[in-house]
């Protein structure tokens, strides 16, 4: 008997590699009836071979064997030909699918494979496979990016002292892990308060990776033209009343400006604009006012919080989230099925955000 779950877990591990945005993370495995792995593949980047094709190419043989894939094969011509045609041409006898495509361009992939005489199983490790593509699913259904709130906090939940000092709450291991999160994001967003307090670069430095689009929420364009992120690759969203001279100064530095019709920066409008730019994964690095506003608006999907064994002990020090909040603990935001990862002397707590109805 084939161990379908074991082989689907191998496909899930492969799926987490690469930078396929705006496409989803997908992994695939070709195996014999006895469970011997013949080939493993993943979707490395948009325009590259999809996971099914990569696994088929990597396999020593395919005819009469089984394909495990974390998401339903595509059935349309896009940057690449339909994966359904590649699966049929490979002579595979069985296809095991983790999650259905949340919005297929051309429906009917499973029916097409069955009509070709291929046995189909759907839903193996389905929850894990759907979680893997939750960001893609949200983006394709709503047009908005998947929003992860990220911060380094003390044990008492503070992101800085009352003077604004925050270097360094966490140690080097946690900072390296934080830069891995940046590398995995399409864009990283901060408020102008963070720019004025920290003058961040918002680049990937402590690990090898690709710099995300830098996004600043700045109603009145207070970002200094001499700021380290005031250069190409940065987008600043501002309100309708931003002074023309500040617009000109930042534009001269290569900054892209996103002017909104409203007096203040509308969070949903910004997220919609980012979604239109194929930003699927948005990492929000604060500060606390931005985190609080996104939580209050119900626009945050996940939190990734690095916790340091440090206590500031000051009620005036800024917290992780400074919004309207909840009146009762029962109404507070919680992390669903959180994971805990040790990073040197710090820990990373990460999970999807959920809230009980008021």
C-alpha positions as semicolon CSV with decimal commas, in nm:
position;residue;x (nm);y (nm);z (nm)
1;X;0,000;0,000;0,000
2;X;0,142;0,338;-0,097
3;X;0,191;0,579;0,191
4;X;0,011;0,873;0,028
5;X;0,058;1,107;0,324
6;X;0,434;1,048;0,341
7;X;0,477;1,127;-0,026
8;X;0,247;1,430;-0,010
9;X;0,457;1,563;0,281
10;X;0,761;1,533;0,056
11;X;0,573;1,734;-0,206
12;X;0,486;1,996;0,057
13;X;0,853;2,027;0,156
14;X;0,949;2,082;-0,207
15;X;0,668;2,336;-0,253
16;X;0,817;2,575;0,003
17;X;1,123;2,635;-0,214
18;X;1,148;2,900;-0,481
19;X;0,987;3,242;-0,534
20;X;0,686;3,174;-0,758
21;X;0,484;3,489;-0,679
22;X;0,232;3,587;-0,805
23;X;0,180;3,215;-0,859
24;X;0,129;2,978;-0,564
25;X;0,386;2,754;-0,400
26;X;0,336;2,405;-0,544
27;X;0,537;2,086;-0,505
28;X;0,516;1,748;-0,677
29;X;0,660;1,398;-0,648
30;X;0,662;1,105;-0,891
31;X;0,669;0,767;-0,713
32;X;0,624;0,399;-0,787
33;X;0,332;0,193;-0,661
34;X;0,561;0,072;-0,387
35;X;0,644;0,426;-0,274
36;X;0,989;0,464;-0,428
37;X;1,055;0,828;-0,516
38;X;1,149;0,874;-0,881
39;X;1,144;1,253;-0,910
40;X;1,073;1,568;-0,706
41;X;0,988;1,914;-0,838
42;X;0,861;2,256;-0,734
43;X;0,749;2,576;-0,904
44;X;1,061;2,790;-0,876
45;X;0,937;3,119;-1,025
46;X;0,666;3,264;-1,246
47;X;0,732;3,158;-1,604
48;X;0,935;2,852;-1,504
49;X;0,808;2,496;-1,527
50;X;0,526;2,413;-1,290
51;X;0,590;2,160;-1,015
52;X;0,426;1,869;-1,201
53;X;0,642;1,923;-1,510
54;X;0,956;1,968;-1,298
55;X;0,890;1,641;-1,115
56;X;0,818;1,455;-1,440
57;X;1,142;1,587;-1,592
58;X;1,336;1,485;-1,281
59;X;1,191;1,133;-1,277
60;X;1,387;0,842;-1,420
61;X;1,058;0,705;-1,553
62;X;0,690;0,798;-1,526
63;X;0,472;0,555;-1,722
64;X;0,235;0,363;-1,497
65;X;0,348;0,549;-1,182
66;X;0,187;0,801;-0,943
67;X;0,214;1,180;-0,928
68;X;0,162;1,360;-0,597
69;X;0,094;1,732;-0,631
70;X;-0,002;1,981;-0,360
71;X;-0,246;2,171;-0,585
72;X;-0,467;2,066;-0,873
73;X;-0,277;2,078;-1,205
74;X;-0,354;2,375;-1,428
75;X;-0,566;2,326;-1,738
76;X;-0,487;2,638;-1,940
77;X;-0,224;2,797;-2,161
78;X;-0,046;3,078;-1,975
79;X;0,328;3,137;-1,944
80;X;0,352;2,758;-1,973
81;X;0,134;2,491;-2,141
82;X;-0,136;2,310;-1,940
83;X;0,004;2,070;-1,682
84;X;-0,286;1,833;-1,753
85;X;-0,138;1,768;-2,099
86;X;0,207;1,700;-1,954
87;X;0,060;1,456;-1,699
88;X;-0,131;1,267;-1,967
89;X;0,171;1,258;-2,201
90;X;0,387;1,116;-1,920
91;X;0,164;0,808;-1,901
92;X;0,101;0,839;-1,529
93;X;-0,152;0,594;-1,391
94;X;-0,258;0,788;-1,082
95;X;-0,257;1,149;-0,963
96;X;-0,294;1,240;-0,594
97;X;-0,398;1,602;-0,535
98;X;-0,375;1,787;-0,204
99;X;-0,588;2,097;-0,269
100;X;-0,810;2,207;-0,553
101;X;-0,719;2,520;-0,748
102;X;-0,912;2,801;-0,572
103;X;-0,984;2,978;-0,902
104;X;-0,883;2,777;-1,209
105;X;-0,848;2,974;-1,532
106;X;-0,999;2,678;-1,717
107;X;-1,200;2,441;-1,496
108;X;-1,215;2,069;-1,561
109;X;-0,858;1,955;-1,493
110;X;-0,964;1,657;-1,284
111;X;-1,232;1,551;-1,533
112;X;-0,979;1,578;-1,817
113;X;-0,734;1,351;-1,634
114;X;-1,005;1,098;-1,549
115;X;-1,122;1,095;-1,910
116;X;-0,766;1,002;-2,004
117;X;-0,793;0,694;-1,780
118;X;-0,593;0,834;-1,487
119;X;-0,704;0,745;-1,135
120;X;-0,754;1,057;-0,922
121;X;-0,744;1,101;-0,544
122;X;-0,820;1,445;-0,397
123;X;-0,771;1,581;-0,043
124;X;-0,464;1,399;0,088
125;X;-0,323;1,635;0,354
126;X;-0,579;1,879;0,222
127;X;-0,565;2,119;0,517
128;X;-0,187;2,150;0,496
129;X;-0,202;2,200;0,120
130;X;-0,474;2,466;0,146
131;X;-0,272;2,646;0,416
132;X;0,029;2,648;0,185
133;X;-0,165;2,845;-0,079
134;X;-0,373;3,061;0,158
135;X;-0,188;3,374;0,043
136;X;-0,251;3,295;-0,324
137;X;-0,614;3,207;-0,253
138;X;-0,679;3,539;-0,078
139;X;-0,511;3,738;-0,352
140;X;-0,692;3,571;-0,640
141;X;-1,032;3,591;-0,471
142;X;-1,012;3,941;-0,320
143;X;-0,735;4,121;-0,511
144;X;-0,565;4,196;-0,177
145;X;-0,228;4,066;-0,055
146;X;-0,179;3,829;0,235
147;X;-0,076;4,054;0,525
148;X;0,173;3,936;0,788
149;X;0,241;4,159;1,088
150;X;0,605;4,120;1,190
151;X;0,784;4,269;1,491
152;X;1,051;4,210;1,753
153;X;0,906;4,259;2,103
154;X;1,011;4,232;2,463
155;X;0,842;3,997;2,708
156;X;0,607;4,279;2,800
157;X;0,516;4,334;2,433
158;X;0,714;4,652;2,365
159;X;0,879;4,727;2,031
160;X;1,101;5,007;2,165
161;X;1,165;5,215;2,476
162;X;0,977;5,541;2,535
163;X;1,272;5,722;2,368
164;X;1,231;5,514;2,053
165;X;1,542;5,299;2,106
166;X;1,494;4,947;1,963
167;X;1,846;4,832;1,867
168;X;1,859;4,556;1,931
169;X;1,566;4,388;2,101
170;X;1,655;4,051;1,948
171;X;1,985;3,881;1,879
172;X;2,164;3,805;1,549
173;X;1,992;3,470;1,493
174;X;1,647;3,629;1,510
175;X;1,756;3,915;1,285
176;X;1,879;3,668;1,024
177;X;1,546;3,487;1,042
178;X;1,364;3,820;1,002
179;X;1,558;3,886;0,683
180;X;1,451;3,544;0,555
181;X;1,093;3,660;0,602
182;X;1,172;3,971;0,398
183;X;1,319;3,759;0,123
184;X;0,995;3,555;0,110
185;X;0,778;3,868;0,080
186;X;0,684;4,058;-0,234
187;X;0,673;4,386;-0,041
188;X;0,756;4,515;0,306
189;X;0,552;4,799;0,456
190;X;0,612;5,048;0,737
191;X;0,459;5,369;0,858
192;X;0,638;5,702;0,836
193;X;0,692;5,694;1,213
194;X;0,922;5,396;1,168
195;X;1,109;5,579;0,891
196;X;1,163;5,887;1,109
197;X;1,264;5,687;1,417
198;X;1,486;5,417;1,262
199;X;1,577;5,531;0,907
200;X;1,550;5,166;0,791
201;X;1,680;5,026;0,463
202;X;1,416;4,751;0,442
203;X;1,650;4,536;0,233
204;X;1,760;4,173;0,262
205;X;2,111;4,180;0,409
206;X;2,180;3,906;0,664
207;X;2,093;3,627;0,420
208;X;2,110;3,582;0,044
209;X;1,786;3,691;-0,113
210;X;1,589;3,940;-0,317
211;X;1,491;4,282;-0,189
212;X;1,113;4,326;-0,170
213;X;0,929;4,637;-0,283
214;X;0,953;4,893;-0,001
215;X;0,623;5,061;0,091
216;X;0,574;5,356;0,327
217;X;0,244;5,495;0,454
218;X;0,304;5,868;0,483
219;X;-0,004;6,092;0,474
220;X;0,184;6,425;0,462
221;X;0,507;6,301;0,294
222;X;0,726;6,356;0,597
223;X;0,979;6,101;0,467
224;X;1,310;6,291;0,429
225;X;1,455;6,288;0,076
226;X;1,780;6,180;0,243
227;X;1,629;5,871;0,406
228;X;1,803;5,545;0,322
229;X;1,492;5,405;0,154
230;X;1,432;5,722;-0,054
231;X;1,541;5,563;-0,382
232;X;1,409;5,347;-0,666
233;X;1,226;5,039;-0,543
234;X;1,031;5,238;-0,283
235;X;0,663;5,328;-0,304
236;X;0,520;5,595;-0,072
237;X;0,143;5,620;-0,032
238;X;0,027;5,968;0,068
239;X;-0,290;6,169;0,115
240;X;-0,435;6,431;-0,117
241;X;-0,297;6,718;0,092
242;X;0,072;6,625;0,068
243;X;0,277;6,937;-0,023
244;X;0,382;6,953;-0,392
245;X;0,740;7,043;-0,301
246;X;0,776;6,723;-0,098
247;X;0,636;6,519;-0,383
248;X;0,891;6,672;-0,617
249;X;1,184;6,616;-0,379
250;X;1,103;6,246;-0,332
251;X;1,031;6,191;-0,701
252;X;1,376;6,329;-0,781
253;X;1,524;6,051;-0,565
254;X;1,346;5,786;-0,774
255;X;1,069;5,720;-0,525
256;X;0,733;5,615;-0,671
257;X;0,443;5,808;-0,520
258;X;0,095;5,667;-0,476
259;X;-0,140;5,961;-0,429
260;X;-0,477;5,879;-0,277
261;X;-0,795;6,078;-0,320
262;X;-0,858;6,080;0,054
263;X;-0,709;6,323;0,304
264;X;-0,561;6,034;0,500
265;X;-0,403;5,713;0,378
266;X;-0,675;5,453;0,329
267;X;-0,535;5,112;0,421
268;X;-0,769;4,910;0,202
269;X;-0,697;5,137;-0,097
270;X;-0,324;5,085;-0,048
271;X;-0,363;4,707;-0,022
272;X;-0,580;4,706;-0,332
273;X;-0,314;4,904;-0,523
274;X;-0,046;4,660;-0,409
275;X;-0,259;4,365;-0,512
276;X;-0,291;4,515;-0,860
277;X;0,090;4,517;-0,873
278;X;0,092;4,139;-0,806
279;X;0,199;4,181;-0,444
280;X;0,070;3,854;-0,298
281;X;0,275;3,843;0,023
282;X;0,303;4,167;0,224
283;X;0,523;4,184;0,533
284;X;0,426;4,472;0,764
285;X;0,708;4,580;0,997
286;X;0,516;4,842;1,191
287;X;0,513;5,038;1,387
288;X;0,251;4,968;1,646
289;X;0,002;5,222;1,509
290;X;0,008;5,056;1,165
291;X;-0,027;4,710;1,320
292;X;-0,319;4,831;1,532
293;X;-0,493;4,996;1,238
294;X;-0,465;4,682;1,025
295;X;-0,601;4,469;1,308
296;X;-0,889;4,708;1,375
297;X;-0,977;4,704;1,003
298;X;-0,963;4,325;0,986
299;X;-0,699;4,343;0,712
300;X;-0,422;4,138;0,878
301;X;-0,399;3,764;0,814
302;X;-0,100;3,645;1,012
303;X;0,149;3,753;1,277
304;X;0,518;3,668;1,305
305;X;0,646;3,798;1,637
306;X;1,004;3,759;1,761
307;X;0,998;3,761;2,142
308;X;1,309;3,857;2,339
309;X;1,367;3,760;2,705
310;X;1,382;4,130;2,793
311;X;1,148;4,347;2,998
312;X;1,123;4,723;2,944
313;X;0,873;4,775;3,228
314;X;0,747;5,111;3,102
315;X;0,381;5,186;3,032
316;X;0,486;5,463;2,791
317;X;0,693;5,234;2,569
318;X;0,522;5,160;2,235
319;X;0,348;4,821;2,208
320;X;0,328;4,573;1,921
321;X;-0,019;4,703;1,830
322;X;-0,164;5,040;1,927
323;X;-0,513;5,046;1,786
324;X;-0,865;5,051;1,922
325;X;-0,832;4,692;2,040
326;X;-1,082;4,475;2,224
327;X;-1,287;4,547;2,536
328;X;-1,285;4,182;2,643
329;X;-1,022;3,909;2,621
330;X;-1,280;3,688;2,452
331;X;-1,289;3,939;2,165
332;X;-0,911;3,972;2,129
333;X;-0,713;3,853;1,830
334;X;-0,551;3,512;1,867
335;X;-0,304;3,305;1,666
336;X;-0,454;2,984;1,532
337;X;-0,231;2,677;1,564
338;X;0,079;2,889;1,631
339;X;0,427;2,758;1,564
340;X;0,720;2,833;1,794
341;X;1,075;2,849;1,660
342;X;1,384;2,908;1,873
343;X;1,621;3,168;1,726
344;X;1,922;3,190;1,955
345;X;1,799;3,340;2,283
346;X;1,473;3,458;2,121
347;X;1,165;3,277;1,992
348;X;0,954;3,334;1,681
349;X;0,582;3,283;1,737
350;X;0,388;3,266;1,413
351;X;0,029;3,187;1,321
352;X;-0,286;3,294;1,141
353;X;-0,491;3,563;1,307
354;X;-0,844;3,484;1,415
355;X;-1,098;3,661;1,633
356;X;-1,410;3,541;1,810
357;X;-1,721;3,737;1,714
358;X;-1,807;4,022;1,953
